[in-house]
Amino acid sequence: MPKNLGLTPPMGWNSWNTFTDKISEGLIKESADAMVETGLKDCGYEYIVIDDCWSKRQRDENGVLVADPEKFPNGMKAVADYVHSKGLKFGMYSCAGTHTCAGYPASFEHEFVDAKTFADWGVDFLKYDYCYKPDGMPGELLYKRMAMALRNCGRDILFSACNWGADGVHNWIRESGAQMFRSTGDIQDTWNSISNLAKSQFGKQSQQGVYCWNDIDMLVVGMHGGSNSSWIADGMGCTDIEYKTHFSMWAIMNSPLMIGCDIRNMTDATKNILMNKDIIAINQDPEGRGAYVLNSNGWAGVNVKILVKVLENGDYAICMVNFGDHRGMGTVCFWDMGLPTASGYGFEMYDCWEHKNEGKFAERYSCDIESHDCKVLRAKLVKM
């Protein structure tokens, strides 16, 4: 049975957002190299995950999945061994339906043989999609079935359930045995997509935590429209400010941090976002508390939303996001966090993007935030 998988939100890289079906053994090896050489591994990123389109179109005569020999001429065990040699973990993809979203063999009615195959190959992570599920077959049962197969396959494999938030997944997925679950539809490399997905999870943060994390989908940080899919790219992508805000929201809401850009060719700005250890520390806080929405803004901050997360050592993470198209004012009223002025306490604020202390504040904290930008603070309770 898996031991201690999902203690904190998983961190890694997935091939789909940038490369879709254009994957190969060389790409995966180069991405593993880049994970180490860029310093991403040292920041906590550990999974290299191959998404859809890795297999042949048919199983073999024994009903076993077979890697596409043109894309992966040495087979998946060799790829896994290479990833492991870098001190990283190896992830793959299947689907709860009769075939995958791209039309390849999936694991419906093959759950136990596929789980054993993945274990034999050295897989550490399975993303399990939801396309082509037979009508009348409860998705809840299919995820429980694969969870059972993985937990008894002889290897610890983290189970990433990807049913797009369908079928009231928040209400049953933790009980199924999955370590993370997709709570949204697919992300696009646009601000509208990022903001809509984030807002869709406001108020649902209590239904996730240690051993079962709410996955808001893979990161598009640093893609800048660089995808093989015109649907994912949908233009030139986002600004670095929008990517910064995207990363901040995913971090404070405990989403797994699965990079989707080409990590072999990151800009300095992309590296600075993805490797911000102050933000990563908020995401990886051991207690895994959900973030709540603080509704204390006046008219000037109508487009500024505030997320607050309780941290292990008594600190609070505060993420102020301007969803509007113009500068807005964000105000955190400490009363609404449970701190009355009469207590004689306030907060000492540390800016997690500027990496500096801002001083001590009583009663409230207020600042202007540019359009689509954010402010992330680590607040420490202090005597005033």
Coordinates of C-alpha atoms in Angstrom, one line a residue, residues 69-330:
P69 CA 8.3 2.1 -30.7
E70 CA 8.9 5.2 -32.8
K71 CA 8.5 7.6 -29.9
F72 CA 10.0 5.4 -27.2
P73 CA 12.3 2.9 -29.0
N74 CA 13.8 1.6 -25.8
G75 CA 10.5 1.2 -24.0
M76 CA 9.1 2.9 -20.8
K77 CA 11.3 1.0 -18.4
A78 CA 14.4 2.6 -19.9
V79 CA 12.8 6.0 -19.7
A80 CA 11.8 5.5 -16.1
D81 CA 15.3 4.3 -15.3
Y82 CA 16.8 7.5 -16.8
V83 CA 14.4 9.7 -14.9
H84 CA 15.2 7.8 -11.6
S85 CA 19.0 8.2 -12.3
K86 CA 18.5 12.0 -12.0
G87 CA 16.9 11.6 -8.6
L88 CA 13.5 12.3 -10.0
K89 CA 10.2 10.4 -10.2
F90 CA 8.5 9.1 -13.4
G91 CA 4.8 9.6 -14.2
M92 CA 2.5 8.3 -17.0
Y93 CA -1.1 8.7 -18.2
S94 CA -4.1 6.5 -18.7
C95 CA -7.9 7.0 -18.7
A96 CA -10.9 5.5 -16.9
G97 CA -12.8 5.1 -20.2
T98 CA -12.6 2.6 -23.1
H99 CA -9.9 4.7 -24.7
T100 CA -8.0 7.9 -23.9
C101 CA -9.0 11.4 -25.0
A102 CA -6.7 11.1 -28.0
G103 CA -8.0 7.7 -29.0
Y104 CA -5.4 5.3 -27.5
P105 CA -6.1 2.2 -25.4
A106 CA -7.3 3.1 -21.9
S107 CA -7.7 1.2 -18.7
F108 CA -11.5 0.4 -18.4
E109 CA -11.7 -3.3 -17.5
H110 CA -7.9 -3.5 -17.6
E111 CA -7.2 -1.7 -14.3
F112 CA -5.3 -4.4 -12.5
V113 CA -3.1 -5.5 -15.5
D114 CA -2.3 -1.9 -16.3
A115 CA -1.4 -1.1 -12.7
K116 CA 1.0 -4.1 -12.7
T117 CA 2.4 -3.0 -16.0
F118 CA 3.1 0.5 -14.7
A119 CA 4.7 -0.9 -11.6
D120 CA 6.9 -3.2 -13.6
W121 CA 8.1 -0.2 -15.7
G122 CA 8.9 1.8 -12.6
V123 CA 6.1 4.4 -12.7
D124 CA 5.7 6.6 -9.6
F125 CA 2.7 8.7 -10.7
L126 CA -0.4 8.0 -12.8
K127 CA -2.6 10.7 -14.3
Y128 CA -6.0 9.1 -14.9
D129 CA -8.3 10.9 -17.3
Y130 CA -12.1 10.7 -17.9
C131 CA -12.8 10.5 -21.6
Y132 CA -15.1 7.9 -23.2
K133 CA -16.4 6.5 -19.9
P134 CA -19.2 4.0 -20.7
D135 CA -22.7 5.4 -20.1
G136 CA -24.3 4.3 -16.9
M137 CA -20.9 3.4 -15.3
P138 CA -20.4 5.6 -12.2
G139 CA -17.1 7.5 -12.3
E140 CA -16.8 7.2 -8.6
L141 CA -16.6 3.4 -8.9
L142 CA -14.0 3.6 -11.7
Y143 CA -11.7 5.7 -9.6
K144 CA -12.1 3.4 -6.7
R145 CA -11.3 0.5 -8.9
M146 CA -8.0 2.0 -10.2
A147 CA -7.1 3.2 -6.7
M148 CA -7.4 -0.4 -5.5
A149 CA -5.3 -1.7 -8.4
L150 CA -2.6 0.8 -7.8
R151 CA -2.5 0.2 -4.0
N152 CA -2.0 -3.5 -4.6
C153 CA 0.4 -3.4 -7.6
G154 CA 3.6 -3.8 -5.6
R155 CA 4.9 -0.2 -6.1
D156 CA 4.0 3.1 -4.6
I157 CA 2.3 5.1 -7.4
L158 CA 0.7 8.4 -6.7
F159 CA -2.9 8.5 -8.1
S160 CA -3.8 11.7 -9.9
A161 CA -7.6 11.5 -10.6
C162 CA -8.5 13.7 -13.6
N163 CA -12.3 13.8 -14.0
W164 CA -12.5 17.6 -14.5
G165 CA -14.6 18.3 -11.4
A166 CA -17.5 16.2 -12.7
D167 CA -20.0 14.0 -10.8
G168 CA -19.6 15.9 -7.5
V169 CA -16.0 14.7 -7.2
H170 CA -15.3 16.9 -4.2
N171 CA -17.7 14.9 -2.2
W172 CA -16.2 11.4 -2.8
I173 CA -12.7 11.5 -4.2
R174 CA -10.8 11.6 -0.9
E175 CA -12.6 8.4 0.1
S176 CA -11.6 6.7 -3.2
G177 CA -7.9 6.7 -2.3
A178 CA -6.6 9.3 -4.9
Q179 CA -3.8 11.6 -3.8
M180 CA -4.9 14.5 -6.0
F181 CA -8.0 15.3 -8.1
R182 CA -8.8 17.6 -11.0
S183 CA -11.5 20.0 -9.9
T184 CA -11.8 21.9 -13.2
G185 CA -11.9 21.7 -16.9
D186 CA -8.7 22.1 -19.0
I187 CA -6.6 25.2 -18.6
Q188 CA -5.7 27.5 -21.5
D189 CA -2.7 29.9 -21.7
T190 CA -5.0 33.0 -21.2
W191 CA -5.8 35.3 -18.3
N192 CA -9.5 34.6 -18.7
S193 CA -8.9 30.8 -18.3
I194 CA -6.6 31.3 -15.3
S195 CA -9.0 33.7 -13.5
N196 CA -12.1 31.6 -14.2
L197 CA -10.5 28.4 -13.0
A198 CA -9.3 30.1 -9.8
K199 CA -12.6 31.7 -9.0
S200 CA -14.4 28.4 -9.6
Q201 CA -12.6 26.9 -6.6
F202 CA -13.3 29.7 -4.1
G203 CA -15.4 28.2 -1.3
K204 CA -14.3 24.6 -2.1
Q205 CA -11.0 24.7 -0.2
S206 CA -12.3 22.8 2.8
Q207 CA -12.7 19.6 0.6
Q208 CA -9.1 18.9 0.1
G209 CA -5.9 18.6 2.2
V210 CA -3.2 16.2 3.2
Y211 CA -3.2 13.0 1.1
C212 CA -5.8 14.4 -1.3
W213 CA -5.2 17.7 -3.1
N214 CA -7.5 19.9 -5.2
D215 CA -5.8 20.1 -8.7
I216 CA -6.8 23.3 -10.5
D217 CA -4.9 21.9 -13.6
M218 CA -1.4 22.2 -14.8
L219 CA 0.5 25.5 -14.8
V220 CA 0.8 27.6 -17.9
V221 CA 3.5 29.8 -16.4
G222 CA 6.2 30.6 -19.1
M223 CA 4.3 29.2 -22.1
H224 CA 3.7 32.5 -23.8
G225 CA 1.5 30.8 -26.4
G226 CA 4.1 28.1 -27.1
S227 CA 1.9 25.0 -27.5
N228 CA 1.3 22.5 -30.2
S229 CA -2.4 23.0 -29.5
S230 CA -4.0 26.2 -30.8
W231 CA -6.8 25.7 -28.3
I232 CA -4.4 25.6 -25.3
A233 CA -2.3 28.5 -26.7
D234 CA -5.3 30.6 -27.9
G235 CA -3.0 33.5 -28.8
M236 CA 0.3 34.8 -27.5
G237 CA -0.3 33.6 -23.9
C238 CA -0.1 35.7 -20.8
T239 CA 2.2 38.4 -19.4
D240 CA 4.8 37.6 -16.8
I241 CA 2.7 39.5 -14.3
E242 CA -0.3 37.3 -15.0
Y243 CA 1.9 34.2 -14.7
K244 CA 3.1 35.5 -11.4
T245 CA -0.5 35.9 -10.2
H246 CA -1.4 32.4 -11.6
F247 CA 1.4 30.8 -9.7
S248 CA 0.5 32.7 -6.5
M249 CA -3.1 31.6 -6.6
W250 CA -2.4 27.9 -7.3
A251 CA 0.2 28.0 -4.5
I252 CA -2.1 29.4 -1.8
M253 CA -5.0 27.2 -2.8
N254 CA -2.8 24.1 -2.4
S255 CA -3.0 23.0 -6.1
P256 CA -0.3 20.6 -7.2
L257 CA 2.4 22.6 -9.0
M258 CA 2.8 20.8 -12.3
I259 CA 4.7 22.8 -14.8
G260 CA 3.5 22.9 -18.4
C261 CA 6.0 25.0 -20.2
D262 CA 9.2 23.8 -22.0
I263 CA 11.6 23.7 -19.1
R264 CA 14.5 23.4 -21.4
N265 CA 14.0 27.0 -22.6
M266 CA 12.8 29.1 -19.7
T267 CA 13.3 32.8 -19.5
D268 CA 14.8 34.3 -16.4
A269 CA 11.3 35.7 -15.5
T270 CA 9.8 32.2 -15.8
K271 CA 12.5 30.8 -13.6
N272 CA 12.0 33.5 -11.0
I273 CA 8.3 32.7 -10.8
L274 CA 8.5 28.9 -10.7
M275 CA 11.5 28.9 -8.3
N276 CA 10.2 31.5 -5.8
K277 CA 10.9 29.5 -2.6
D278 CA 8.7 31.9 -0.4
I279 CA 5.7 31.1 -2.6
I280 CA 6.5 27.4 -2.8
A281 CA 6.8 27.2 1.0
I282 CA 3.1 28.5 1.3
N283 CA 2.0 25.7 -1.1
Q284 CA 4.1 23.0 0.7
D285 CA 3.1 24.0 4.2
P286 CA 2.8 20.7 6.2
E287 CA -0.7 21.3 7.6
G288 CA -2.2 21.8 4.1
R289 CA -5.0 24.2 5.3
G290 CA -7.3 25.4 2.7
A291 CA -7.5 29.1 1.8
Y292 CA -10.6 31.1 2.6
V293 CA -11.8 34.2 0.8
L294 CA -11.8 37.4 2.8
N295 CA -14.6 39.8 1.9
S296 CA -13.4 43.0 3.5
N297 CA -12.8 45.3 0.5
G298 CA -14.8 48.4 0.0
W299 CA -16.0 49.9 -3.4
A300 CA -12.4 50.7 -4.5
G301 CA -11.4 47.1 -4.3
V302 CA -14.4 45.4 -5.9
N303 CA -12.2 43.5 -8.3
V304 CA -9.5 42.7 -5.7
K305 CA -10.1 39.3 -4.0
I306 CA -8.2 38.2 -1.0
L307 CA -7.2 34.7 -0.1
V308 CA -6.0 33.8 3.4
K309 CA -4.3 30.5 4.4
V310 CA -3.4 29.4 8.0
L311 CA 0.2 28.2 8.1
E312 CA 1.9 25.6 10.4
N313 CA 3.9 28.0 12.6
G314 CA 1.0 30.5 13.4
D315 CA 1.7 32.7 10.4
Y316 CA -0.9 33.6 7.7
A317 CA -0.4 33.7 4.0
I318 CA -2.4 36.4 2.3
C319 CA -2.8 36.6 -1.5
M320 CA -4.4 39.8 -2.9
V321 CA -5.4 39.5 -6.5
N322 CA -6.7 42.2 -8.8
F323 CA -8.9 40.5 -11.3
G324 CA -10.0 43.8 -12.9
D325 CA -8.6 45.6 -15.9
H326 CA -7.6 48.7 -13.9
R327 CA -5.6 49.4 -10.8
G328 CA -7.5 48.6 -7.6
M329 CA -7.1 48.9 -3.9
G330 CA -6.8 45.8 -1.7

